[in-house]
């Protein structure tokens, strides 16, 4: 059946050329789509001795090291070796790959409105799948205070992650709005007036929104706020509940849209793609010193705390929803009858198939068998030609097996909380959270505490000083140095050698992997690093205590 | 809010580090002599403090010594000057200034002018050479807009007797000007002060009987019954009648340390300037002070080398969380911060590349929220005077780096400080309310203010920081309808409403001295006010109620107001509250609600106390109950159809028979009952002002808008209001009127009732003036040959010429959409051509002149009018007919 799981690649990744699909098919049997497959394959660094032995052949050790890791031998290794030798990347090339998706946003200290506890954020992503299945979103709430940041890790295609990245924040923001504002928005829409802007997005040019589905999404969203208006409890929304409600509601809407379909054939196909693929989400809502993390799946949020002695420590603010989380396994067991205990979690996977225990989409784990069949029968032909969609997970007795309900953790920011890292599992698999916090901590303090220049009695001409200053500025804005903390993390995640330092050769090799092989050595990585304004947080803290 | 126009920089002699100062200072010897001579007061082990004094001055910097000197000159005795460190050890030590009389406001020019004279006088008195040089200054314009702003400045300065010219600058070999689009210069005569000028002042002050105590810090000021009674220092208690806070950057905290805190809104920013070793050959002191405004730098000579600093775009505010002197004296050089200025300097003077750095001086300066210095008596504590934010204001006002100039300028206003006789309002501390004293606000605002010093200042700019502090309950609603906002005392006012589907330029691009991009938008709002009906949110205007148990309210108001307030209940009276000189302390409309209570409506967002003299304040506070009505929304319905909208909403006939003009009634509007409706507007158009408790605000607004739809109702903003009131020749307090303008000078004699029973404040002065005649007269000018599309627009402060002679400046201006011409308002004076003496201005004098108004160097013919048009439309028809006639005759 595993083979069958990957047939949808044809369906969901139309961008991949036919010829490649066959190759991917064969490799993916074991490696593609970590969520579906066996244990992640770590890049086992070879022992120091071994690498020293190989230093006589300057070009090859890294290659050997890389390929020495995986337990199985493949035909492709040969191809890879030759291609890797051919495509040795120079530092600027490495940088252009690493920086292609990097984005930074600095919250203006005086924007005329609120003083924000967020200084700004850095984000970046590095694809391993083609196309990348991770998504990220950041937006400022305009009608309430606060900022929303999220990373989304898609599986079985990127459709679901894409939809979540566009829609989830609207659902969250709407859930947070007071009744009057909802009424005002509804009245504005009703009378065709301009609607109050709800979110201000901070997007990288590569983070796109689908134009075709916008109308559909908007209608679903409007139904949601109309229901919220009718349900008016008279109380202002609580962030935690709003987040949970928004997550569940969006998942529900995704499911409903797929059941109802759309007269537009492209959209009809799209909503099915969204529903049949899946995505995990890890979202942070920051308002003043109140930090909420809503997590569904196995992405993670880690807080960087600077101790009094200047050292860094990591505080994890989310729980992974995987088989490694005992509570989560117990939860799943409790939701299904006793006889299913052995089948519902098998080989550390849900029904032996799915790695995250909570996710958006993935209706194959949520709908009843009848519903799945009915939707497929009325669905477009492309869907029926597909083996995967017809496939029903084994031991599928008491759906739903999967939920999108997030676990929300609230944290009150303290002055020592300097930053927050949100990242998909691609990062956490390669770097320990302590290491992540150390790298980011050193990065941000390094940028801020650049050694000041002092003339101090030396004979310096203006021209010398000027060129020195220009150098310094060039260095801080250099393309060779990472200004972006997320880029630096990726550099470490991909290029770290056995000593925890970035090895350019290794980095270059890892980045020049051919598309079809990349996924074997690393997962998609998406990172958002949010930096807090300790000044403001401290002030808040003082007034609140 | 009005802003200063770009002004150019002036040089600044500055003093280096401590070491430099004490060991290498060229006048070290004289200094020692001075110190010995005054050892009783200034030695490290000082004599005991006196236990009482008349005046205690806190702060031994340039400001404090200046104040002490001047007070004693005025014959005050028992003056005590306290300094927490050493004399002149704070900002004064690090910074010294360029003196220029180039000023934006006349009061500032006067201050500077005075300092020039005083300066020479000081040299004679003390015998210490202060080493000032008359060097001239030169401002560079790189862009067309900058050139315009310089031209405006020149035309303003020339009429007040400062010699300025625009010339193609001749540069020495040191300068490169490849990127200069316009190499013009403004010639004037700034002075540069020597490093020890302030010592000179201190010495002079000491000689004439001021006691100076160093290493004595004031912990707090003792206040009893709202009056200063003494100060507490770390060396003991001192009784005093007056306290002067000249603590510079520490003034804010000293003010807050009071039992009854005094807010002095200022905040420090780091400011850097570079000193080089002497050049070969040394730079001559005759080099004019060069200000490259677009490069954000000033350049002058300094002991044969160059002194150059500037105001960078991204300033570093500091001491937000408080400060101490230790921090202050340990300020570090920050070359990375200085880098943009250094680049600008090297671009202008490439020859400097090989010269060596002597030092980069970090000299924090304090800035105020509106770029003007702070002086005067605090509104809440009598006898507590402030003269601070001086540095920042000195720097800002001068538009350059000069601080000494402003500091020395202090002498002049300070002499009149206790008996005001000059137009101090722009600098008075009372212009600030408590709302400008939030630390966060100040931090953010000074980050905007400091770069603004060299920023191009165009008409109608607004501060972008510290916004949305006070808003009307309709703010979001109006904002969603396209309102663009301005700020007045922290209150957001809609300027105009951008219709849907129309986009205006971005903020940066809309900066212009010419016709602005909102021209048509405001035009259609004005048209709607004239032909249909408009709603203007007037919540930012102050309103309050005065109640008493008996007749006290009436008695008080009869004494305070020049008009007769003993009117039937329900009537509205326009009146001013005057001071003893007959000047307007404020201008308001008063409604008699019933026998014992009155309702006030002011055209500015400040409480009248801010502008009123002491007795007014006391009387208001102690004899009656004053309620500030902050929780009211004021909606102004302007236009001929306002009557229809209101009568439909209230089912009450609103015709003039039932509801005469200048009348107030409580009635229901929509579902809301007890809404106060007044038949008056601030523009002279027909209309009403409705006062709505805020809980009804949205309801009433929605009702008005939906009922008004069929009458063509729309929102209008403050620009439309302004255009309407100016074409009707309505003067506004704070813009046109100040507390030196009397009703007789602005044609409002009819609002003064000399024959009412009560002897109102200012009556005597007015009677005297009526007999003698006025020496200035508020006049309306219609620009005749001004092309709205192509010519520079008037703003305010443009010189007015009568028969070729300067007679005054404009105070406000607006385009009149009805007349289709620009209207300027301003004061006309009559100077004797021989002596310069101010003569009486008669209507005849006004009417019999040929007028021209100079805008940025270009003169436009203007028609003067003393009274408003009785019928604006008739005027327009006449004009149209004439034009038509012209066409036909051709």
PDB file of N, CA and C in Angstrom, chain A residues 101-144:
ATOM      1  N   UNK A 101      14.763  33.154  -0.513  1.00  0.00           N
ATOM      2  CA  UNK A 101      13.448  33.309   0.114  1.00  0.00           C
ATOM      3  C   UNK A 101      13.508  34.089   1.417  1.00  0.00           C
ATOM      4  N   UNK A 102      14.630  34.764   1.658  1.00  0.00           N
ATOM      5  CA  UNK A 102      14.710  35.397   2.969  1.00  0.00           C
ATOM      6  C   UNK A 102      13.929  36.707   2.995  1.00  0.00           C
ATOM      7  N   UNK A 103      13.405  36.993   4.156  1.00  0.00           N
ATOM      8  CA  UNK A 103      12.575  38.180   4.315  1.00  0.00           C
ATOM      9  C   UNK A 103      12.750  38.714   5.728  1.00  0.00           C
ATOM     10  N   UNK A 104      12.828  40.042   5.844  1.00  0.00           N
ATOM     11  CA  UNK A 104      12.935  40.655   7.163  1.00  0.00           C
ATOM     12  C   UNK A 104      11.928  41.767   7.261  1.00  0.00           C
ATOM     13  N   UNK A 105      11.398  41.932   8.412  1.00  0.00           N
ATOM     14  CA  UNK A 105      10.498  43.057   8.628  1.00  0.00           C
ATOM     15  C   UNK A 105      10.822  43.664   9.975  1.00  0.00           C
ATOM     16  N   UNK A 106      10.987  44.989   9.960  1.00  0.00           N
ATOM     17  CA  UNK A 106      11.278  45.678  11.207  1.00  0.00           C
ATOM     18  C   UNK A 106      10.036  46.471  11.562  1.00  0.00           C
ATOM     19  N   UNK A 107       9.498  46.240  12.736  1.00  0.00           N
ATOM     20  CA  UNK A 107       8.319  47.008  13.149  1.00  0.00           C
ATOM     21  C   UNK A 107       8.786  48.428  13.446  1.00  0.00           C
ATOM     22  N   UNK A 108       8.203  49.423  12.779  1.00  0.00           N
ATOM     23  CA  UNK A 108       8.660  50.788  13.031  1.00  0.00           C
ATOM     24  C   UNK A 108       8.411  51.151  14.493  1.00  0.00           C
ATOM     25  N   UNK A 109       9.414  51.769  15.097  1.00  0.00           N
ATOM     26  CA  UNK A 109       9.248  52.062  16.522  1.00  0.00           C
ATOM     27  C   UNK A 109       8.108  53.044  16.725  1.00  0.00           C
ATOM     28  N   UNK A 110       8.012  54.005  15.850  1.00  0.00           N
ATOM     29  CA  UNK A 110       6.843  54.869  15.944  1.00  0.00           C
ATOM     30  C   UNK A 110       6.049  54.735  14.666  1.00  0.00           C
ATOM     31  N   UNK A 111       4.948  54.008  14.733  1.00  0.00           N
ATOM     32  CA  UNK A 111       4.109  53.897  13.554  1.00  0.00           C
ATOM     33  C   UNK A 111       2.863  54.736  13.753  1.00  0.00           C
ATOM     34  N   UNK A 112       2.904  55.577  14.791  1.00  0.00           N
ATOM     35  CA  UNK A 112       1.751  56.438  15.023  1.00  0.00           C
ATOM     36  C   UNK A 112       0.653  55.722  15.772  1.00  0.00           C
ATOM     37  N   UNK A 113       0.776  54.399  15.923  1.00  0.00           N
ATOM     38  CA  UNK A 113      -0.300  53.684  16.626  1.00  0.00           C
ATOM     39  C   UNK A 113       0.221  53.133  17.937  1.00  0.00           C
ATOM     40  N   UNK A 114       0.520  51.847  17.925  1.00  0.00           N
ATOM     41  CA  UNK A 114       0.888  51.222  19.182  1.00  0.00           C
ATOM     42  C   UNK A 114       2.390  51.071  19.258  1.00  0.00           C
ATOM     43  N   UNK A 115       2.846  50.950  20.468  1.00  0.00           N
ATOM     44  CA  UNK A 115       4.226  50.565  20.663  1.00  0.00           C
ATOM     45  C   UNK A 115       4.210  49.053  20.693  1.00  0.00           C
ATOM     46  N   UNK A 116       4.923  48.430  19.787  1.00  0.00           N
ATOM     47  CA  UNK A 116       4.843  46.987  19.653  1.00  0.00           C
ATOM     48  C   UNK A 116       5.919  46.319  20.485  1.00  0.00           C
ATOM     49  N   UNK A 117       5.574  45.170  21.062  1.00  0.00           N
ATOM     50  CA  UNK A 117       6.582  44.424  21.806  1.00  0.00           C
ATOM     51  C   UNK A 117       7.464  43.637  20.851  1.00  0.00           C
ATOM     52  N   UNK A 118       7.116  43.641  19.568  1.00  0.00           N
ATOM     53  CA  UNK A 118       7.919  42.936  18.573  1.00  0.00           C
ATOM     54  C   UNK A 118       8.822  43.944  17.872  1.00  0.00           C
ATOM     55  N   UNK A 119      10.109  43.651  17.864  1.00  0.00           N
ATOM     56  CA  UNK A 119      11.053  44.519  17.159  1.00  0.00           C
ATOM     57  C   UNK A 119      10.979  44.275  15.667  1.00  0.00           C
ATOM     58  N   UNK A 120      10.806  43.007  15.319  1.00  0.00           N
ATOM     59  CA  UNK A 120      10.753  42.655  13.923  1.00  0.00           C
ATOM     60  C   UNK A 120      10.923  41.154  13.788  1.00  0.00           C
ATOM     61  N   UNK A 121      10.920  40.670  12.559  1.00  0.00           N
ATOM     62  CA  UNK A 121      11.154  39.245  12.411  1.00  0.00           C
ATOM     63  C   UNK A 121      11.989  38.973  11.171  1.00  0.00           C
ATOM     64  N   UNK A 122      12.661  37.848  11.182  1.00  0.00           N
ATOM     65  CA  UNK A 122      13.394  37.351  10.019  1.00  0.00           C
ATOM     66  C   UNK A 122      12.738  36.039   9.632  1.00  0.00           C
ATOM     67  N   UNK A 123      12.560  35.816   8.354  1.00  0.00           N
ATOM     68  CA  UNK A 123      12.070  34.490   7.995  1.00  0.00           C
ATOM     69  C   UNK A 123      12.764  34.027   6.732  1.00  0.00           C
ATOM     70  N   UNK A 124      12.743  32.720   6.528  1.00  0.00           N
ATOM     71  CA  UNK A 124      13.385  32.153   5.347  1.00  0.00           C
ATOM     72  C   UNK A 124      12.879  30.735   5.168  1.00  0.00           C
ATOM     73  N   UNK A 125      12.993  30.212   3.958  1.00  0.00           N
ATOM     74  CA  UNK A 125      12.727  28.800   3.770  1.00  0.00           C
ATOM     75  C   UNK A 125      13.639  28.221   2.698  1.00  0.00           C
ATOM     76  N   UNK A 126      13.918  26.957   2.850  1.00  0.00           N
ATOM     77  CA  UNK A 126      14.772  26.261   1.893  1.00  0.00           C
ATOM     78  C   UNK A 126      14.016  25.024   1.427  1.00  0.00           C
ATOM     79  N   UNK A 127      13.756  24.927   0.142  1.00  0.00           N
ATOM     80  CA  UNK A 127      12.990  23.781  -0.345  1.00  0.00           C
ATOM     81  C   UNK A 127      13.842  22.515  -0.404  1.00  0.00           C
ATOM     82  N   UNK A 128      13.189  21.385  -0.143  1.00  0.00           N
ATOM     83  CA  UNK A 128      13.787  20.095  -0.444  1.00  0.00           C
ATOM     84  C   UNK A 128      12.869  19.398  -1.446  1.00  0.00           C
ATOM     85  N   UNK A 129      11.577  19.503  -1.207  1.00  0.00           N
ATOM     86  CA  UNK A 129      10.620  19.014  -2.186  1.00  0.00           C
ATOM     87  C   UNK A 129      10.554  20.003  -3.347  1.00  0.00           C
ATOM     88  N   UNK A 130      10.144  19.509  -4.474  1.00  0.00           N
ATOM     89  CA  UNK A 130       9.924  20.412  -5.593  1.00  0.00           C
ATOM     90  C   UNK A 130       8.510  20.182  -6.114  1.00  0.00           C
ATOM     91  N   UNK A 131       7.620  21.071  -5.995  1.00  0.00           N
ATOM     92  CA  UNK A 131       7.806  22.361  -5.334  1.00  0.00           C
ATOM     93  C   UNK A 131       7.764  22.203  -3.815  1.00  0.00           C
ATOM     94  N   UNK A 132       8.232  23.244  -3.140  1.00  0.00           N
ATOM     95  CA  UNK A 132       8.283  23.202  -1.683  1.00  0.00           C
ATOM     96  C   UNK A 132       6.874  23.022  -1.118  1.00  0.00           C
ATOM     97  N   UNK A 133       6.789  22.243  -0.041  1.00  0.00           N
ATOM     98  CA  UNK A 133       5.471  21.989   0.557  1.00  0.00           C
ATOM     99  C   UNK A 133       5.259  22.794   1.832  1.00  0.00           C
ATOM    100  N   UNK A 134       6.289  23.508   2.289  1.00  0.00           N
ATOM    101  CA  UNK A 134       6.145  24.376   3.455  1.00  0.00           C
ATOM    102  C   UNK A 134       5.575  25.722   3.032  1.00  0.00           C
ATOM    103  N   UNK A 135       4.878  26.367   3.938  1.00  0.00           N
ATOM    104  CA  UNK A 135       4.434  27.743   3.728  1.00  0.00           C
ATOM    105  C   UNK A 135       4.686  28.528   5.016  1.00  0.00           C
ATOM    106  N   UNK A 136       4.680  29.863   4.866  1.00  0.00           N
ATOM    107  CA  UNK A 136       4.812  30.708   6.069  1.00  0.00           C
ATOM    108  C   UNK A 136       3.933  31.938   5.881  1.00  0.00           C
ATOM    109  N   UNK A 137       3.511  32.525   6.971  1.00  0.00           N
ATOM    110  CA  UNK A 137       2.709  33.751   6.906  1.00  0.00           C
ATOM    111  C   UNK A 137       3.004  34.608   8.120  1.00  0.00           C
ATOM    112  N   UNK A 138       3.030  35.916   7.881  1.00  0.00           N
ATOM    113  CA  UNK A 138       3.106  36.853   8.998  1.00  0.00           C
ATOM    114  C   UNK A 138       2.181  38.011   8.682  1.00  0.00           C
ATOM    115  N   UNK A 139       1.427  38.438   9.663  1.00  0.00           N
ATOM    116  CA  UNK A 139       0.541  39.584   9.444  1.00  0.00           C
ATOM    117  C   UNK A 139       0.310  40.313  10.752  1.00  0.00           C
ATOM    118  N   UNK A 140       0.040  41.613  10.613  1.00  0.00           N
ATOM    119  CA  UNK A 140      -0.327  42.421  11.777  1.00  0.00           C
ATOM    120  C   UNK A 140      -1.843  42.565  11.778  1.00  0.00           C
ATOM    121  N   UNK A 141      -2.449  42.341  12.933  1.00  0.00           N
ATOM    122  CA  UNK A 141      -3.893  42.537  13.041  1.00  0.00           C
ATOM    123  C   UNK A 141      -4.170  44.037  13.073  1.00  0.00           C
ATOM    124  N   UNK A 142      -5.031  44.502  12.214  1.00  0.00           N
ATOM    125  CA  UNK A 142      -5.267  45.947  12.155  1.00  0.00           C
ATOM    126  C   UNK A 142      -6.456  46.371  13.001  1.00  0.00           C
ATOM    127  N   UNK A 143      -7.397  45.484  13.186  1.00  0.00           N
ATOM    128  CA  UNK A 143      -8.585  45.868  13.953  1.00  0.00           C
ATOM    129  C   UNK A 143      -8.474  45.490  15.425  1.00  0.00           C
ATOM    130  N   UNK A 144      -7.564  44.596  15.730  1.00  0.00           N
ATOM    131  CA  UNK A 144      -7.248  44.342  17.128  1.00  0.00           C
ATOM    132  C   UNK A 144      -5.750  44.537  17.213  1.00  0.00           C
TER     133      UNK A 144
END
